Amino acid sequence: MRRLVILLLVLALPFFVVACGSSSSENTAPETVEGTLPQEEDTGGNAPAEGDAAAGKEVFASAGCAGCHTLEAAGSSGTTGPNLDESGTGYEEAFEQISNGGGGMPAYKDQLEEKEIADVAAFVAESAGGRR
């Protein structure tokens, strides 16, 4: 029995040494940084706040949007994509869809400038009766 107690003490000793650690400066807490992070302005999404619907009508025609979408204001009757006259698409939703694509629509963020996307989004939102 005495041997068992000694064996347990010898086996437990390394755990106590490791658990106690050292008292050197290696275990100090990291420095704290004072100050504040800059606040980002909440724009309500990633879409720019402005878009020119008149310019968007021209981009809608030149970018080939009319080939897929029906939109009376553009004189288009495409049947591949959604009928925008019935969609009620808002500006921000249109901006995101045009930029990133999805649901069979390709992304246009690499083909059009952000201002052109904003203009088309404004045109679609205004023409489709969506939220601006």
PDB file of C-alpha atoms in Angstrom:
ATOM      1  CA  MET A   1       0.000   0.000   0.000  1.00  0.00           C
ATOM      2  CA  ARG A   2       2.838   2.318   0.832  1.00  0.00           C
ATOM      3  CA  ARG A   3       4.369   1.705  -2.612  1.00  0.00           C
ATOM      4  CA  LEU A   4       1.093   2.677  -4.269  1.00  0.00           C
ATOM      5  CA  VAL A   5       0.967   6.007  -2.398  1.00  0.00           C
ATOM      6  CA  ILE A   6       4.583   6.787  -3.344  1.00  0.00           C
ATOM      7  CA  LEU A   7       3.919   5.854  -6.980  1.00  0.00           C
ATOM      8  CA  LEU A   8       0.851   8.126  -7.110  1.00  0.00           C
ATOM      9  CA  LEU A   9       2.803  11.016  -5.589  1.00  0.00           C
ATOM     10  CA  VAL A  10       5.638  10.576  -8.081  1.00  0.00           C
ATOM     11  CA  LEU A  11       3.185  10.478 -11.001  1.00  0.00           C
ATOM     12  CA  ALA A  12       1.205  13.479  -9.728  1.00  0.00           C
ATOM     13  CA  LEU A  13       4.257  15.697  -9.119  1.00  0.00           C
ATOM     14  CA  PRO A  14       4.772  16.707 -12.801  1.00  0.00           C
ATOM     15  CA  PHE A  15       1.122  17.788 -13.047  1.00  0.00           C
ATOM     16  CA  PHE A  16       1.499  20.059 -10.016  1.00  0.00           C
ATOM     17  CA  VAL A  17       4.670  21.612 -11.426  1.00  0.00           C
ATOM     18  CA  VAL A  18       3.057  22.320 -14.797  1.00  0.00           C
ATOM     19  CA  ALA A  19      -0.142  23.632 -13.219  1.00  0.00           C
ATOM     20  CA  CYS A  20       1.722  26.095 -11.025  1.00  0.00           C
ATOM     21  CA  GLY A  21       3.614  27.575 -13.972  1.00  0.00           C
ATOM     22  CA  SER A  22       6.292  30.168 -13.549  1.00  0.00           C
ATOM     23  CA  SER A  23       6.043  33.625 -12.099  1.00  0.00           C
ATOM     24  CA  SER A  24       8.129  35.275 -14.820  1.00  0.00           C
ATOM     25  CA  SER A  25       6.911  38.187 -16.939  1.00  0.00           C
ATOM     26  CA  GLU A  26       5.966  35.779 -19.738  1.00  0.00           C
ATOM     27  CA  ASN A  27       2.523  35.315 -18.209  1.00  0.00           C
ATOM     28  CA  THR A  28       1.564  38.978 -18.112  1.00  0.00           C
ATOM     29  CA  ALA A  29      -1.631  40.176 -19.725  1.00  0.00           C
ATOM     30  CA  PRO A  30      -1.348  41.809 -23.143  1.00  0.00           C
ATOM     31  CA  GLU A  31      -1.265  45.579 -23.389  1.00  0.00           C
ATOM     32  CA  THR A  32      -4.573  47.347 -23.650  1.00  0.00           C
ATOM     33  CA  VAL A  33      -5.157  49.742 -26.507  1.00  0.00           C
ATOM     34  CA  GLU A  34      -6.942  52.970 -25.810  1.00  0.00           C
ATOM     35  CA  GLY A  35      -9.086  54.815 -28.303  1.00  0.00           C
ATOM     36  CA  THR A  36     -12.121  54.102 -30.393  1.00  0.00           C
ATOM     37  CA  LEU A  37     -12.702  52.554 -33.756  1.00  0.00           C
ATOM     38  CA  PRO A  38     -14.111  54.819 -36.445  1.00  0.00           C
ATOM     39  CA  GLN A  39     -17.851  54.409 -36.847  1.00  0.00           C
ATOM     40  CA  GLU A  40     -19.097  53.363 -40.265  1.00  0.00           C
ATOM     41  CA  GLU A  41     -21.967  55.341 -41.641  1.00  0.00           C
ATOM     42  CA  ASP A  42     -25.086  53.217 -41.988  1.00  0.00           C
ATOM     43  CA  THR A  43     -26.325  53.616 -45.540  1.00  0.00           C
ATOM     44  CA  GLY A  44     -28.957  50.902 -45.184  1.00  0.00           C
ATOM     45  CA  GLY A  45     -27.161  48.580 -47.569  1.00  0.00           C
ATOM     46  CA  ASN A  46     -24.476  48.471 -50.207  1.00  0.00           C
ATOM     47  CA  ALA A  47     -26.323  50.365 -52.902  1.00  0.00           C
ATOM     48  CA  PRO A  48     -25.281  53.950 -53.633  1.00  0.00           C
ATOM     49  CA  ALA A  49     -27.871  56.517 -52.642  1.00  0.00           C
ATOM     50  CA  GLU A  50     -28.134  58.077 -56.104  1.00  0.00           C
ATOM     51  CA  GLY A  51     -29.052  56.867 -59.534  1.00  0.00           C
ATOM     52  CA  ASP A  52     -30.320  58.704 -62.616  1.00  0.00           C
ATOM     53  CA  ALA A  53     -33.360  56.932 -64.057  1.00  0.00           C
ATOM     54  CA  ALA A  54     -33.075  58.717 -67.434  1.00  0.00           C
ATOM     55  CA  ALA A  55     -29.467  57.568 -67.835  1.00  0.00           C
ATOM     56  CA  GLY A  56     -30.518  54.141 -66.564  1.00  0.00           C
ATOM     57  CA  LYS A  57     -32.991  53.775 -69.428  1.00  0.00           C
ATOM     58  CA  GLU A  58     -30.118  54.157 -71.910  1.00  0.00           C
ATOM     59  CA  VAL A  59     -27.919  51.665 -70.032  1.00  0.00           C
ATOM     60  CA  PHE A  60     -30.872  49.232 -69.812  1.00  0.00           C
ATOM     61  CA  ALA A  61     -31.048  49.252 -73.617  1.00  0.00           C
ATOM     62  CA  SER A  62     -27.304  49.195 -74.337  1.00  0.00           C
ATOM     63  CA  ALA A  63     -26.426  46.505 -71.762  1.00  0.00           C
ATOM     64  CA  GLY A  64     -28.933  44.066 -73.228  1.00  0.00           C
ATOM     65  CA  CYS A  65     -31.357  44.003 -70.288  1.00  0.00           C
ATOM     66  CA  ALA A  66     -34.283  44.212 -72.714  1.00  0.00           C
ATOM     67  CA  GLY A  67     -33.305  40.876 -74.226  1.00  0.00           C
ATOM     68  CA  CYS A  68     -34.351  39.062 -71.053  1.00  0.00           C
ATOM     69  CA  HIS A  69     -36.765  41.380 -69.218  1.00  0.00           C
ATOM     70  CA  THR A  70     -40.165  42.827 -69.977  1.00  0.00           C
ATOM     71  CA  LEU A  71     -40.358  46.468 -68.932  1.00  0.00           C
ATOM     72  CA  GLU A  72     -42.936  48.686 -70.622  1.00  0.00           C
ATOM     73  CA  ALA A  73     -40.984  51.892 -69.917  1.00  0.00           C
ATOM     74  CA  ALA A  74     -38.070  50.455 -71.905  1.00  0.00           C
ATOM     75  CA  GLY A  75     -40.259  49.041 -74.657  1.00  0.00           C
ATOM     76  CA  SER A  76     -38.909  45.568 -73.936  1.00  0.00           C
ATOM     77  CA  SER A  77     -40.689  42.237 -73.914  1.00  0.00           C
ATOM     78  CA  GLY A  78     -38.031  39.667 -72.997  1.00  0.00           C
ATOM     79  CA  THR A  79     -39.297  36.421 -71.526  1.00  0.00           C
ATOM     80  CA  THR A  80     -36.145  34.810 -70.105  1.00  0.00           C
ATOM     81  CA  GLY A  81     -35.968  36.929 -66.941  1.00  0.00           C
ATOM     82  CA  PRO A  82     -38.712  38.195 -64.647  1.00  0.00           C
ATOM     83  CA  ASN A  83     -41.293  40.654 -65.943  1.00  0.00           C
ATOM     84  CA  LEU A  84     -40.091  43.818 -64.215  1.00  0.00           C
ATOM     85  CA  ASP A  85     -43.460  45.531 -64.656  1.00  0.00           C
ATOM     86  CA  GLU A  86     -44.926  42.972 -62.254  1.00  0.00           C
ATOM     87  CA  SER A  87     -41.998  42.727 -59.853  1.00  0.00           C
ATOM     88  CA  GLY A  88     -42.336  45.905 -57.782  1.00  0.00           C
ATOM     89  CA  THR A  89     -38.560  45.791 -57.406  1.00  0.00           C
ATOM     90  CA  GLY A  90     -37.089  48.530 -55.228  1.00  0.00           C
ATOM     91  CA  TYR A  91     -33.873  50.423 -55.879  1.00  0.00           C
ATOM     92  CA  GLU A  92     -31.602  48.587 -53.452  1.00  0.00           C
ATOM     93  CA  GLU A  93     -32.920  45.169 -54.473  1.00  0.00           C
ATOM     94  CA  ALA A  94     -32.399  46.025 -58.149  1.00  0.00           C
ATOM     95  CA  PHE A  95     -28.890  47.343 -57.462  1.00  0.00           C
ATOM     96  CA  GLU A  96     -27.880  44.147 -55.642  1.00  0.00           C
ATOM     97  CA  GLN A  97     -29.427  41.878 -58.300  1.00  0.00           C
ATOM     98  CA  ILE A  98     -27.756  43.720 -61.182  1.00  0.00           C
ATOM     99  CA  SER A  99     -24.402  43.792 -59.378  1.00  0.00           C
ATOM    100  CA  ASN A 100     -24.288  40.219 -58.090  1.00  0.00           C
ATOM    101  CA  GLY A 101     -26.707  38.344 -60.327  1.00  0.00           C
ATOM    102  CA  GLY A 102     -28.485  35.244 -59.102  1.00  0.00           C
ATOM    103  CA  GLY A 103     -31.426  33.081 -60.069  1.00  0.00           C
ATOM    104  CA  GLY A 104     -30.123  32.675 -63.613  1.00  0.00           C
ATOM    105  CA  MET A 105     -29.124  36.314 -64.069  1.00  0.00           C
ATOM    106  CA  PRO A 106     -25.408  36.993 -64.546  1.00  0.00           C
ATOM    107  CA  ALA A 107     -23.586  39.527 -62.369  1.00  0.00           C
ATOM    108  CA  TYR A 108     -22.857  42.840 -64.090  1.00  0.00           C
ATOM    109  CA  LYS A 109     -20.461  44.350 -61.536  1.00  0.00           C
ATOM    110  CA  ASP A 110     -17.530  43.503 -63.823  1.00  0.00           C
ATOM    111  CA  GLN A 111     -19.238  44.730 -67.020  1.00  0.00           C
ATOM    112  CA  LEU A 112     -20.820  47.978 -65.811  1.00  0.00           C
ATOM    113  CA  GLU A 113     -19.550  50.854 -63.685  1.00  0.00           C
ATOM    114  CA  GLU A 114     -21.179  51.268 -60.261  1.00  0.00           C
ATOM    115  CA  LYS A 115     -22.813  54.512 -61.466  1.00  0.00           C
ATOM    116  CA  GLU A 116     -24.322  52.681 -64.467  1.00  0.00           C
ATOM    117  CA  ILE A 117     -25.693  49.973 -62.166  1.00  0.00           C
ATOM    118  CA  ALA A 118     -27.139  52.678 -59.907  1.00  0.00           C
ATOM    119  CA  ASP A 119     -28.751  54.347 -62.915  1.00  0.00           C
ATOM    120  CA  VAL A 120     -30.337  51.101 -64.151  1.00  0.00           C
ATOM    121  CA  ALA A 121     -31.535  50.314 -60.614  1.00  0.00           C
ATOM    122  CA  ALA A 122     -33.149  53.767 -60.392  1.00  0.00           C
ATOM    123  CA  PHE A 123     -34.813  53.280 -63.796  1.00  0.00           C
ATOM    124  CA  VAL A 124     -36.139  49.824 -62.909  1.00  0.00           C
ATOM    125  CA  ALA A 125     -37.378  50.909 -59.463  1.00  0.00           C
ATOM    126  CA  GLU A 126     -39.087  53.996 -60.859  1.00  0.00           C
ATOM    127  CA  SER A 127     -40.584  52.179 -63.854  1.00  0.00           C
ATOM    128  CA  ALA A 128     -41.694  49.078 -61.962  1.00  0.00           C
ATOM    129  CA  GLY A 129     -43.307  51.094 -59.175  1.00  0.00           C
ATOM    130  CA  GLY A 130     -40.836  49.793 -56.615  1.00  0.00           C
ATOM    131  CA  ARG A 131     -39.515  51.486 -53.529  1.00  0.00           C
ATOM    132  CA  ARG A 132     -36.827  54.118 -54.136  1.00  0.00           C
TER     133      ARG A 132
END
